[in-house]
Every structure is written in structure tokens, then in C-alpha cells.
Amino acid sequence: MRYRAHPGAKTPRRPLGHAVVLGGSVVGLLAARVLSDQFDRVTLIERDALADRPEPRKGVPQGNHLHALLARGRMIAEALLPGLCDALLAAGAMRLNAGRDLAWHQSGGWRVQHDSDLFFLSMSRPLLESTIVKRVRALPNVTILDGVRVIGLRAEANCVTGVRLAKPAGCARGSEIEADLVVDAMGRGSSVPQWLMELGFAAPQTELVGARVSYATWTFRRLDHEPNRRAVVVAGKPARRSGLMFPIEGDRWLVTLPGFFDEPMPQDHNAFLAYARSLAVPDIYETIRNGEPLSEIKRFRFIGSLRRRYERLEHVPEGLIAMGDAVCSFNPVYGQGMTVGAIEAEALSRAVTEARVEGGIGPDFGRRWFQTIRPVVDAAWNGVRLEDFRFPELARERPLRLRPLQWYMERVQQATHRSAFVTDRFYRVMNFLEPPSAFFSPRVMAEVLLPGFGSTHRGTTTAWSHAPVCRAPQASRVG
Ligand SMILES: Cc1cc2nc3c(=O)[nH]c(=O)nc-3n(C[C@H](O)[C@H](O)[C@H](O)COP(=O)(O)OP(=O)(O)OC[C@H]3O[C@@H](n4cnc5c(N)ncnc54)[C@H](O)[C@@H]3O)c2cc1C
């Protein structure tokens, strides 16, 4: 029997028997990990072969480009997979202090250098993912079916009851898998909305914030890496060109150059160097101009942030939820996607623990799920809208109410040039450790709006461009 009634409950509940996760990237892997606590069995289905070694793969083309795992995402991943950070460090990831080791130029100045208790790990996306894969593969009740493509959902009445798989090479027919819960973690390109319509269910509406951005990425050998671990961000706004240079495993610099809208992206090595040189400050160029390239230039085009409004559906089919980029894919320059997915994984852990207490997955589990994740998706989505609606190309779509907020946030950016306190708050909000309302605390507002305020709390504004990044930082103490 597929359903059993919770004693005393009016509606039948599904047992926590078999959960199927679609997509084996960062979010699908974390979902499988949390589901394994409460479900008897978890099957994760991924169309690519998932290697235990860090290598790029076709299903995650963005993996070639710089991926920052924000502090909250790292903390959740570590809590779910204890020892993950040590394994990443052992494999060459770099532990960087957000205040001292991150040189960030934006809005015409460098952010104040300061002592911070905020750390982040700098590494390639394939290293992160392959390290997680190894750990999830080792879970006794999780089966990873990789190299297998999902082609549809199975449904009965109002319920999703499983998935359909493409036929493997050499077989005449595909197969089906039954599930008590199906989790869509197939990323932005997920076909679940289309499959829902084919089955007669409503599909979620979509919203696009069309700030197009292109990425060009190149890796270089990192020399003299011992004394210097600095990551550099040159954020282009209000111009359209940015640059990010992070130290990663294998003694490499990973250099990613994003450009908005129709900014011509570098096609060859000379153009890449010229682009780096054209940024607001030349630090990245100075480091790589004589560097030894270790790869080809990789490119990626992103046509805008996309949100699927599952939370607005009147009826969410029973037995189905979605998470990660399958729900909302954010402009990558803000580095939020993996961390939002990790926060959702944490929420999933609570949701299925509650379901266990309630005696199974109830019919409104999906509806409640999309309401549960709404605040974190809203927070990240609103941040994207706030920043991306600055571009004149999107002016006609910009709600009027954003203007004062944009004005204030630009002052916050400028305050990070002089105030360690504001810089620290900025990094905490950016890393999902504090809510955006932290920008409106009396102390932050005073430092932002009264430039003379709080001089005793200043850090050191280093002229980073005069301190070549291959040497130790010159001044890194809090004033
Ligand atoms: C250029 C770029 C840079 C980025 N930088 C950052 C960053 O710095 N920090 C950050 O946090 N985020 C960043 N992101 C966002 C981040 O990559 C995503 O948010 C994150 O990968 C979402 O994970 P996911 O598991 O939801 O989806 P995805 O990573 O897209 O994975 C989906 C998985 O589903 C599989 N799949 C798809 N269809 C099927 C099918 N039919 N059957 C079986 N398997 C299937 C795919 O092969 C893939 O493995 C960046 C994105 C881009 C494009």
C-alpha cells in the first residue's frame, strides 16, 4: 500500500520510504544528504557521470568559472557533512579572511581592510562538488544513479508518484522509479514545469530580471603563494566590466572577467589581458600579465535571473518539491546560488523531520515547502533586483520604490571605503549571516549618512593597487 493514514489525521500521508532527488549537483547532493536522515532509501539521479575527482562536467558548465561559497553556505555544508572543510583544505582550498585577504574595489574605492572573524574557502567548483559527491556516495541508504537521464514524472490523480528514465544505451525501453517524494534539483534548465503541464497540472509562472552577463575565465599558475593569499574583486558598477581573481587549489589563480549586456568579451589571450587592464584598477592585470596560463579561456553567457513562482500555485502536486536553481537562478555575479541552495537543504532537513513526527508526508507538504523557502529566495531575489535595476537597459521595469534604496545602498558602498564597521556588516549580510535590515541599524546608518561618524572604528584603507598581489599585504591591521 502506498499511503497510510496518520493516526488521528483526516488525510492520508505518504510514508518516509523512498525519496528520489533529480540532479546531482551541489543542491541535489545536499538534499540527498538531509533526506537520508529520515527516509529509508534515497536515490539521486544525475545525467552526467559524477567523478570523485575534481573535473568539469557537461551538466554544470558554470563550474569552469569562479564560484564563491558564501560563509553561511559553507557552515551548513560542514554541519551536514562534518569534516568537509578539512577535506577541502587538504585538497588545496585556501582559507581566506574576509577582512584581511579580500581586496575589494567598488564604487570608486577599496573597501577597508580589517580584522574579521569571517572566513571563506577559495577553491574551484569541481573540487567542492567532487568532495561532496564522495561523502554522499558513502551514505549507506543513498544510491547515486549517475549517467542516467530523467525524462518525465509519473502521476496518479493529484499526486506525483515517481519518475521516468531514458532508456540506457542498448536497451529497448526506459524504466520508471516509484517515489514517496520527488525533489527537483535539476537546475535552471529543469523540465519539471513542462512535465507538469503534460500531466495536466498547472506550471509555475516565471519571472526574469534580464541583466545579461557574460563570463570569461582563465587559470594561471600562482607563484609565491605562501605569503600572499589575497583574493581580488574589482566590481564594475556603475561601469559594466568586473574582474575577480581568487587563489584556488593546485597553486592556481582563477581569474573571471564578467561583462554586462553587450560588453564585448575577450576571445583570446591578448584581449583577456586588455580587458583586465581596462578595469577600474589594474591589480588583476598586474598579477597575470606575465603569468603562465594553465587553461584555455572558458566562456559562459547568462541571460538573466529566473524565478519560478511555485509558491503562487493554487495546487502543488502532492509528492513533489523543487529547490536550488530549479526554483530560482540568480545573477551569478552576486555568488548566492549555492548558499541559497544550502539554506534550502537545511530547511528540508527540518521539513522532513517534522513530517516524521506527523507520521509521513502530508498532502500539503509541497505547498508548505514553497512557502518555507520563500523568505530566503525573496531576500536573494530582492538583492538582485535592487542592483540589476540600476542598469539603464532595465530602467522601464524598475519600480519607483527601489530608487531611495538604491541611493542608500550606494552610500553604504562608499562607507565601506572608510568604515571597518560598515564593511563588516556588508560582508555579513552578503554572506547570509545577517538580514538586509542590518544596513538600517542606527550605527550603520550613522556611519553611512554622517561620514565623520565612528572614526575610532576605522580599519586601514590600503592602496591595494600599489601593493602587487604577489607580495604580502602591506598594511592589514585594524586601526
Ligand atoms: C557563471 C556562473 C557563476 C556562478 N558563480 C557562483 C558563485 O560564485 N557562487 C554561488 O553560490 N553560485 C554561483 N553560481 C550559481 C550556481 O552555479 C548555482 O546556483 C548552483 O549550481 C545551483 O545548483 P543546483 O544543484 O540547483 O543546479 P545545477 O548546478 O545547475 O545542477 C543541476 C544538475 O541537474 C542535472 N540534470 C539536469 N537535467 C537532468 C535530467 N533530465 N536528468 C538527470 N540530471 C539532470 C545536471 O546535469 C546538473 O548536475 C554561478 C552560476 C553561473 C552560471
PDB file of N, CA and C in Angstrom, residues 12-99:
ATOM      1  N   PRO A  12      -4.630  11.068   4.203  1.00  0.00           N
ATOM      2  CA  PRO A  12      -3.578  10.055   4.211  1.00  0.00           C
ATOM      3  C   PRO A  12      -2.212  10.702   4.044  1.00  0.00           C
ATOM      4  N   ARG A  13      -1.238  10.110   4.616  1.00  0.00           N
ATOM      5  CA  ARG A  13       0.133  10.608   4.499  1.00  0.00           C
ATOM      6  C   ARG A  13       0.996   9.565   3.811  1.00  0.00           C
ATOM      7  N   ARG A  14       2.003  10.085   3.111  1.00  0.00           N
ATOM      8  CA  ARG A  14       2.922   9.163   2.459  1.00  0.00           C
ATOM      9  C   ARG A  14       4.001   8.749   3.437  1.00  0.00           C
ATOM     10  N   PRO A  15       4.419   7.497   3.354  1.00  0.00           N
ATOM     11  CA  PRO A  15       5.488   7.068   4.256  1.00  0.00           C
ATOM     12  C   PRO A  15       6.807   7.722   3.870  1.00  0.00           C
ATOM     13  N   LEU A  16       7.721   7.792   4.824  1.00  0.00           N
ATOM     14  CA  LEU A  16       9.064   8.291   4.508  1.00  0.00           C
ATOM     15  C   LEU A  16       9.879   7.082   4.032  1.00  0.00           C
ATOM     16  N   GLY A  17       9.416   6.560   2.899  1.00  0.00           N
ATOM     17  CA  GLY A  17      10.032   5.336   2.371  1.00  0.00           C
ATOM     18  C   GLY A  17      11.157   5.626   1.397  1.00  0.00           C
ATOM     19  N   HIS A  18      10.762   6.081   0.198  1.00  0.00           N
ATOM     20  CA  HIS A  18      11.763   6.275  -0.858  1.00  0.00           C
ATOM     21  C   HIS A  18      11.702   7.713  -1.381  1.00  0.00           C
ATOM     22  N   ALA A  19      12.805   8.435  -1.252  1.00  0.00           N
ATOM     23  CA  ALA A  19      12.888   9.784  -1.836  1.00  0.00           C
ATOM     24  C   ALA A  19      13.783   9.716  -3.068  1.00  0.00           C
ATOM     25  N   VAL A  20      13.356  10.414  -4.111  1.00  0.00           N
ATOM     26  CA  VAL A  20      14.165  10.469  -5.337  1.00  0.00           C
ATOM     27  C   VAL A  20      14.547  11.919  -5.601  1.00  0.00           C
ATOM     28  N   VAL A  21      15.847  12.159  -5.722  1.00  0.00           N
ATOM     29  CA  VAL A  21      16.352  13.503  -5.996  1.00  0.00           C
ATOM     30  C   VAL A  21      16.794  13.555  -7.454  1.00  0.00           C
ATOM     31  N   LEU A  22      16.300  14.530  -8.186  1.00  0.00           N
ATOM     32  CA  LEU A  22      16.653  14.670  -9.604  1.00  0.00           C
ATOM     33  C   LEU A  22      17.738  15.729  -9.730  1.00  0.00           C
ATOM     34  N   GLY A  23      18.911  15.344 -10.199  1.00  0.00           N
ATOM     35  CA  GLY A  23      20.026  16.290 -10.343  1.00  0.00           C
ATOM     36  C   GLY A  23      21.041  16.090  -9.229  1.00  0.00           C
ATOM     37  N   GLY A  24      22.287  15.861  -9.624  1.00  0.00           N
ATOM     38  CA  GLY A  24      23.323  15.527  -8.637  1.00  0.00           C
ATOM     39  C   GLY A  24      24.395  16.576  -8.531  1.00  0.00           C
ATOM     40  N   SER A  25      23.976  17.846  -8.608  1.00  0.00           N
ATOM     41  CA  SER A  25      24.926  18.927  -8.407  1.00  0.00           C
ATOM     42  C   SER A  25      24.881  19.311  -6.923  1.00  0.00           C
ATOM     43  N   VAL A  26      25.450  20.462  -6.590  1.00  0.00           N
ATOM     44  CA  VAL A  26      25.605  20.794  -5.167  1.00  0.00           C
ATOM     45  C   VAL A  26      24.278  20.688  -4.397  1.00  0.00           C
ATOM     46  N   VAL A  27      23.216  21.251  -4.949  1.00  0.00           N
ATOM     47  CA  VAL A  27      21.954  21.293  -4.206  1.00  0.00           C
ATOM     48  C   VAL A  27      21.321  19.900  -4.113  1.00  0.00           C
ATOM     49  N   GLY A  28      21.339  19.151  -5.217  1.00  0.00           N
ATOM     50  CA  GLY A  28      20.793  17.794  -5.177  1.00  0.00           C
ATOM     51  C   GLY A  28      21.552  16.920  -4.187  1.00  0.00           C
ATOM     52  N   LEU A  29      22.859  17.084  -4.139  1.00  0.00           N
ATOM     53  CA  LEU A  29      23.680  16.271  -3.222  1.00  0.00           C
ATOM     54  C   LEU A  29      23.345  16.608  -1.766  1.00  0.00           C
ATOM     55  N   LEU A  30      23.209  17.905  -1.470  1.00  0.00           N
ATOM     56  CA  LEU A  30      22.870  18.281  -0.082  1.00  0.00           C
ATOM     57  C   LEU A  30      21.457  17.824   0.269  1.00  0.00           C
ATOM     58  N   ALA A  31      20.560  17.862  -0.720  1.00  0.00           N
ATOM     59  CA  ALA A  31      19.193  17.381  -0.474  1.00  0.00           C
ATOM     60  C   ALA A  31      19.222  15.887  -0.149  1.00  0.00           C
ATOM     61  N   ALA A  32      19.975  15.125  -0.942  1.00  0.00           N
ATOM     62  CA  ALA A  32      20.067  13.674  -0.687  1.00  0.00           C
ATOM     63  C   ALA A  32      20.615  13.422   0.718  1.00  0.00           C
ATOM     64  N   ARG A  33      21.595  14.222   1.087  1.00  0.00           N
ATOM     65  CA  ARG A  33      22.179  14.051   2.424  1.00  0.00           C
ATOM     66  C   ARG A  33      21.131  14.238   3.521  1.00  0.00           C
ATOM     67  N   VAL A  34      20.321  15.287   3.458  1.00  0.00           N
ATOM     68  CA  VAL A  34      19.358  15.521   4.554  1.00  0.00           C
ATOM     69  C   VAL A  34      18.201  14.525   4.493  1.00  0.00           C
ATOM     70  N   LEU A  35      17.806  14.129   3.291  1.00  0.00           N
ATOM     71  CA  LEU A  35      16.702  13.169   3.189  1.00  0.00           C
ATOM     72  C   LEU A  35      17.107  11.814   3.758  1.00  0.00           C
ATOM     73  N   SER A  36      18.406  11.519   3.676  1.00  0.00           N
ATOM     74  CA  SER A  36      18.881  10.203   4.153  1.00  0.00           C
ATOM     75  C   SER A  36      18.675  10.043   5.657  1.00  0.00           C
ATOM     76  N   ASP A  37      18.489  11.146   6.384  1.00  0.00           N
ATOM     77  CA  ASP A  37      18.246  11.047   7.827  1.00  0.00           C
ATOM     78  C   ASP A  37      16.870  10.475   8.135  1.00  0.00           C
ATOM     79  N   GLN A  38      15.899  10.745   7.278  1.00  0.00           N
ATOM     80  CA  GLN A  38      14.514  10.385   7.606  1.00  0.00           C
ATOM     81  C   GLN A  38      13.905   9.344   6.677  1.00  0.00           C
ATOM     82  N   PHE A  39      14.379   9.278   5.450  1.00  0.00           N
ATOM     83  CA  PHE A  39      13.801   8.297   4.518  1.00  0.00           C
ATOM     84  C   PHE A  39      14.560   6.972   4.620  1.00  0.00           C
ATOM     85  N   ASP A  40      13.828   5.878   4.358  1.00  0.00           N
ATOM     86  CA  ASP A  40      14.507   4.574   4.356  1.00  0.00           C
ATOM     87  C   ASP A  40      15.573   4.543   3.263  1.00  0.00           C
ATOM     88  N   ARG A  41      15.187   5.051   2.085  1.00  0.00           N
ATOM     89  CA  ARG A  41      16.105   4.997   0.937  1.00  0.00           C
ATOM     90  C   ARG A  41      16.037   6.321   0.189  1.00  0.00           C
ATOM     91  N   VAL A  42      17.192   6.721  -0.342  1.00  0.00           N
ATOM     92  CA  VAL A  42      17.233   7.912  -1.198  1.00  0.00           C
ATOM     93  C   VAL A  42      17.955   7.516  -2.487  1.00  0.00           C
ATOM     94  N   THR A  43      17.357   7.890  -3.625  1.00  0.00           N
ATOM     95  CA  THR A  43      18.037   7.661  -4.908  1.00  0.00           C
ATOM     96  C   THR A  43      18.260   9.024  -5.558  1.00  0.00           C
ATOM     97  N   LEU A  44      19.487   9.277  -5.929  1.00  0.00           N
ATOM     98  CA  LEU A  44      19.816  10.540  -6.612  1.00  0.00           C
ATOM     99  C   LEU A  44      20.129  10.200  -8.069  1.00  0.00           C
ATOM    100  N   ILE A  45      19.473  10.893  -8.973  1.00  0.00           N
ATOM    101  CA  ILE A  45      19.647  10.580 -10.400  1.00  0.00           C
ATOM    102  C   ILE A  45      20.299  11.767 -11.103  1.00  0.00           C
ATOM    103  N   GLU A  46      21.407  11.501 -11.763  1.00  0.00           N
ATOM    104  CA  GLU A  46      22.186  12.565 -12.415  1.00  0.00           C
ATOM    105  C   GLU A  46      22.556  12.106 -13.829  1.00  0.00           C
ATOM    106  N   ARG A  47      22.335  12.987 -14.792  1.00  0.00           N
ATOM    107  CA  ARG A  47      22.589  12.579 -16.178  1.00  0.00           C
ATOM    108  C   ARG A  47      24.081  12.445 -16.499  1.00  0.00           C
ATOM    109  N   ASP A  48      24.934  13.214 -15.812  1.00  0.00           N
ATOM    110  CA  ASP A  48      26.384  13.098 -16.050  1.00  0.00           C
ATOM    111  C   ASP A  48      26.963  11.985 -15.174  1.00  0.00           C
ATOM    112  N   ALA A  49      28.133  11.517 -15.557  1.00  0.00           N
ATOM    113  CA  ALA A  49      28.896  10.659 -14.643  1.00  0.00           C
ATOM    114  C   ALA A  49      29.484  11.576 -13.570  1.00  0.00           C
ATOM    115  N   LEU A  50      29.319  11.207 -12.311  1.00  0.00           N
ATOM    116  CA  LEU A  50      29.847  12.045 -11.222  1.00  0.00           C
ATOM    117  C   LEU A  50      31.194  11.483 -10.763  1.00  0.00           C
ATOM    118  N   ALA A  51      32.238  12.240 -11.010  1.00  0.00           N
ATOM    119  CA  ALA A  51      33.579  11.757 -10.668  1.00  0.00           C
ATOM    120  C   ALA A  51      33.897  12.081  -9.215  1.00  0.00           C
ATOM    121  N   ASP A  52      34.738  11.263  -8.618  1.00  0.00           N
ATOM    122  CA  ASP A  52      35.230  11.574  -7.269  1.00  0.00           C
ATOM    123  C   ASP A  52      36.423  12.525  -7.342  1.00  0.00           C
ATOM    124  N   ARG A  53      36.882  12.810  -8.563  1.00  0.00           N
ATOM    125  CA  ARG A  53      37.991  13.756  -8.738  1.00  0.00           C
ATOM    126  C   ARG A  53      37.445  15.080  -9.249  1.00  0.00           C
ATOM    127  N   PRO A  54      38.131  16.189  -8.932  1.00  0.00           N
ATOM    128  CA  PRO A  54      37.610  17.477  -9.396  1.00  0.00           C
ATOM    129  C   PRO A  54      37.804  17.666 -10.895  1.00  0.00           C
ATOM    130  N   GLU A  55      36.757  17.465 -11.636  1.00  0.00           N
ATOM    131  CA  GLU A  55      36.864  17.744 -13.064  1.00  0.00           C
ATOM    132  C   GLU A  55      35.565  18.382 -13.559  1.00  0.00           C
ATOM    133  N   PRO A  56      35.684  19.297 -14.513  1.00  0.00           N
ATOM    134  CA  PRO A  56      34.475  19.951 -15.024  1.00  0.00           C
ATOM    135  C   PRO A  56      33.566  18.922 -15.675  1.00  0.00           C
ATOM    136  N   ARG A  57      32.285  19.179 -15.700  1.00  0.00           N
ATOM    137  CA  ARG A  57      31.386  18.268 -16.405  1.00  0.00           C
ATOM    138  C   ARG A  57      30.332  19.045 -17.178  1.00  0.00           C
ATOM    139  N   LYS A  58      29.765  18.334 -18.160  1.00  0.00           N
ATOM    140  CA  LYS A  58      28.884  18.993 -19.126  1.00  0.00           C
ATOM    141  C   LYS A  58      27.630  19.599 -18.481  1.00  0.00           C
ATOM    142  N   GLY A  59      27.052  18.885 -17.534  1.00  0.00           N
ATOM    143  CA  GLY A  59      25.773  19.323 -16.941  1.00  0.00           C
ATOM    144  C   GLY A  59      25.906  20.569 -16.085  1.00  0.00           C
ATOM    145  N   VAL A  60      27.154  20.927 -15.699  1.00  0.00           N
ATOM    146  CA  VAL A  60      27.364  22.128 -14.881  1.00  0.00           C
ATOM    147  C   VAL A  60      28.428  22.986 -15.569  1.00  0.00           C
ATOM    148  N   PRO A  61      28.095  23.579 -16.724  1.00  0.00           N
ATOM    149  CA  PRO A  61      29.111  24.336 -17.471  1.00  0.00           C
ATOM    150  C   PRO A  61      29.634  25.534 -16.686  1.00  0.00           C
ATOM    151  N   GLN A  62      28.828  26.029 -15.741  1.00  0.00           N
ATOM    152  CA  GLN A  62      29.278  27.171 -14.936  1.00  0.00           C
ATOM    153  C   GLN A  62      30.425  26.795 -14.005  1.00  0.00           C
ATOM    154  N   GLY A  63      30.648  25.478 -13.857  1.00  0.00           N
ATOM    155  CA  GLY A  63      31.699  25.007 -12.949  1.00  0.00           C
ATOM    156  C   GLY A  63      33.097  25.430 -13.367  1.00  0.00           C
ATOM    157  N   ASN A  64      33.265  25.858 -14.618  1.00  0.00           N
ATOM    158  CA  ASN A  64      34.585  26.342 -15.057  1.00  0.00           C
ATOM    159  C   ASN A  64      34.896  27.718 -14.509  1.00  0.00           C
ATOM    160  N   HIS A  65      33.874  28.390 -13.991  1.00  0.00           N
ATOM    161  CA  HIS A  65      34.042  29.802 -13.624  1.00  0.00           C
ATOM    162  C   HIS A  65      34.098  29.945 -12.109  1.00  0.00           C
ATOM    163  N   LEU A  66      34.526  31.119 -11.714  1.00  0.00           N
ATOM    164  CA  LEU A  66      34.735  31.336 -10.289  1.00  0.00           C
ATOM    165  C   LEU A  66      33.439  31.107  -9.500  1.00  0.00           C
ATOM    166  N   HIS A  67      33.529  30.309  -8.467  1.00  0.00           N
ATOM    167  CA  HIS A  67      32.382  30.031  -7.605  1.00  0.00           C
ATOM    168  C   HIS A  67      32.764  30.297  -6.161  1.00  0.00           C
ATOM    169  N   ALA A  68      32.163  31.318  -5.574  1.00  0.00           N
ATOM    170  CA  ALA A  68      32.429  31.604  -4.162  1.00  0.00           C
ATOM    171  C   ALA A  68      31.331  30.947  -3.330  1.00  0.00           C
ATOM    172  N   LEU A  69      31.744  30.121  -2.379  1.00  0.00           N
ATOM    173  CA  LEU A  69      30.769  29.554  -1.442  1.00  0.00           C
ATOM    174  C   LEU A  69      30.724  30.492  -0.246  1.00  0.00           C
ATOM    175  N   LEU A  70      29.594  31.175  -0.078  1.00  0.00           N
ATOM    176  CA  LEU A  70      29.500  32.172   0.987  1.00  0.00           C
ATOM    177  C   LEU A  70      29.527  31.492   2.356  1.00  0.00           C
ATOM    178  N   ALA A  71      29.822  32.293   3.392  1.00  0.00           N
ATOM    179  CA  ALA A  71      30.075  31.709   4.716  1.00  0.00           C
ATOM    180  C   ALA A  71      28.907  30.860   5.215  1.00  0.00           C
ATOM    181  N   ARG A  72      27.683  31.348   5.040  1.00  0.00           N
ATOM    182  CA  ARG A  72      26.541  30.575   5.548  1.00  0.00           C
ATOM    183  C   ARG A  72      26.433  29.237   4.818  1.00  0.00           C
ATOM    184  N   GLY A  73      26.667  29.251   3.526  1.00  0.00           N
ATOM    185  CA  GLY A  73      26.616  28.014   2.749  1.00  0.00           C
ATOM    186  C   GLY A  73      27.679  27.040   3.221  1.00  0.00           C
ATOM    187  N   ARG A  74      28.876  27.565   3.488  1.00  0.00           N
ATOM    188  CA  ARG A  74      29.962  26.702   3.953  1.00  0.00           C
ATOM    189  C   ARG A  74      29.613  26.098   5.312  1.00  0.00           C
ATOM    190  N   MET A  75      29.051  26.927   6.191  1.00  0.00           N
ATOM    191  CA  MET A  75      28.723  26.429   7.534  1.00  0.00           C
ATOM    192  C   MET A  75      27.668  25.318   7.466  1.00  0.00           C
ATOM    193  N   ILE A  76      26.678  25.505   6.620  1.00  0.00           N
ATOM    194  CA  ILE A  76      25.631  24.480   6.503  1.00  0.00           C
ATOM    195  C   ILE A  76      26.214  23.197   5.904  1.00  0.00           C
ATOM    196  N   ALA A  77      27.012  23.362   4.849  1.00  0.00           N
ATOM    197  CA  ALA A  77      27.598  22.177   4.211  1.00  0.00           C
ATOM    198  C   ALA A  77      28.459  21.411   5.219  1.00  0.00           C
ATOM    199  N   GLU A  78      29.197  22.148   6.048  1.00  0.00           N
ATOM    200  CA  GLU A  78      30.054  21.499   7.049  1.00  0.00           C
ATOM    201  C   GLU A  78      29.202  20.804   8.109  1.00  0.00           C
ATOM    202  N   ALA A  79      28.099  21.446   8.519  1.00  0.00           N
ATOM    203  CA  ALA A  79      27.240  20.828   9.537  1.00  0.00           C
ATOM    204  C   ALA A  79      26.604  19.543   8.994  1.00  0.00           C
ATOM    205  N   LEU A  80      26.267  19.541   7.717  1.00  0.00           N
ATOM    206  CA  LEU A  80      25.634  18.352   7.136  1.00  0.00           C
ATOM    207  C   LEU A  80      26.655  17.269   6.827  1.00  0.00           C
ATOM    208  N   LEU A  81      27.861  17.685   6.503  1.00  0.00           N
ATOM    209  CA  LEU A  81      28.912  16.724   6.115  1.00  0.00           C
ATOM    210  C   LEU A  81      30.159  17.045   6.944  1.00  0.00           C
ATOM    211  N   PRO A  82      30.172  16.655   8.220  1.00  0.00           N
ATOM    212  CA  PRO A  82      31.276  17.054   9.093  1.00  0.00           C
ATOM    213  C   PRO A  82      32.628  16.624   8.519  1.00  0.00           C
ATOM    214  N   GLY A  83      33.587  17.526   8.586  1.00  0.00           N
ATOM    215  CA  GLY A  83      34.918  17.217   8.049  1.00  0.00           C
ATOM    216  C   GLY A  83      35.086  17.681   6.609  1.00  0.00           C
ATOM    217  N   LEU A  84      34.008  18.209   6.016  1.00  0.00           N
ATOM    218  CA  LEU A  84      34.081  18.639   4.608  1.00  0.00           C
ATOM    219  C   LEU A  84      35.153  19.722   4.422  1.00  0.00           C
ATOM    220  N   CYS A  85      35.149  20.731   5.309  1.00  0.00           N
ATOM    221  CA  CYS A  85      36.094  21.844   5.123  1.00  0.00           C
ATOM    222  C   CYS A  85      37.530  21.363   5.253  1.00  0.00           C
ATOM    223  N   ASP A  86      37.786  20.470   6.224  1.00  0.00           N
ATOM    224  CA  ASP A  86      39.151  19.937   6.356  1.00  0.00           C
ATOM    225  C   ASP A  86      39.545  19.186   5.088  1.00  0.00           C
ATOM    226  N   ALA A  87      38.604  18.440   4.538  1.00  0.00           N
ATOM    227  CA  ALA A  87      38.920  17.687   3.310  1.00  0.00           C
ATOM    228  C   ALA A  87      39.219  18.656   2.166  1.00  0.00           C
ATOM    229  N   LEU A  88      38.473  19.751   2.107  1.00  0.00           N
ATOM    230  CA  LEU A  88      38.712  20.737   1.042  1.00  0.00           C
ATOM    231  C   LEU A  88      40.067  21.408   1.231  1.00  0.00           C
ATOM    232  N   LEU A  89      40.378  21.748   2.500  1.00  0.00           N
ATOM    233  CA  LEU A  89      41.678  22.385   2.767  1.00  0.00           C
ATOM    234  C   LEU A  89      42.815  21.418   2.434  1.00  0.00           C
ATOM    235  N   ALA A  90      42.615  20.148   2.793  1.00  0.00           N
ATOM    236  CA  ALA A  90      43.669  19.151   2.500  1.00  0.00           C
ATOM    237  C   ALA A  90      43.866  19.015   0.996  1.00  0.00           C
ATOM    238  N   ALA A  91      42.799  19.266   0.242  1.00  0.00           N
ATOM    239  CA  ALA A  91      42.905  19.140  -1.220  1.00  0.00           C
ATOM    240  C   ALA A  91      43.398  20.434  -1.868  1.00  0.00           C
ATOM    241  N   GLY A  92      43.686  21.446  -1.042  1.00  0.00           N
ATOM    242  CA  GLY A  92      44.309  22.653  -1.603  1.00  0.00           C
ATOM    243  C   GLY A  92      43.447  23.898  -1.570  1.00  0.00           C
ATOM    244  N   ALA A  93      42.194  23.798  -1.066  1.00  0.00           N
ATOM    245  CA  ALA A  93      41.375  25.013  -0.953  1.00  0.00           C
ATOM    246  C   ALA A  93      42.091  25.989  -0.026  1.00  0.00           C
ATOM    247  N   MET A  94      41.869  27.289  -0.228  1.00  0.00           N
ATOM    248  CA  MET A  94      42.548  28.309   0.574  1.00  0.00           C
ATOM    249  C   MET A  94      41.560  28.900   1.570  1.00  0.00           C
ATOM    250  N   ARG A  95      42.014  29.054   2.814  1.00  0.00           N
ATOM    251  CA  ARG A  95      41.156  29.669   3.832  1.00  0.00           C
ATOM    252  C   ARG A  95      41.513  31.154   3.873  1.00  0.00           C
ATOM    253  N   LEU A  96      40.565  31.996   3.529  1.00  0.00           N
ATOM    254  CA  LEU A  96      40.841  33.433   3.441  1.00  0.00           C
ATOM    255  C   LEU A  96      40.000  34.197   4.456  1.00  0.00           C
ATOM    256  N   ASN A  97      40.603  35.231   5.004  1.00  0.00           N
ATOM    257  CA  ASN A  97      39.891  36.103   5.933  1.00  0.00           C
ATOM    258  C   ASN A  97      39.208  37.202   5.117  1.00  0.00           C
ATOM    259  N   ALA A  98      37.888  37.325   5.333  1.00  0.00           N
ATOM    260  CA  ALA A  98      37.133  38.275   4.504  1.00  0.00           C
ATOM    261  C   ALA A  98      37.630  39.703   4.690  1.00  0.00           C
ATOM    262  N   GLY A  99      38.078  40.034   5.901  1.00  0.00           N
ATOM    263  CA  GLY A  99      38.522  41.407   6.155  1.00  0.00           C
ATOM    264  C   GLY A  99      39.936  41.678   5.664  1.00  0.00           C
TER     265      GLY A  99
END
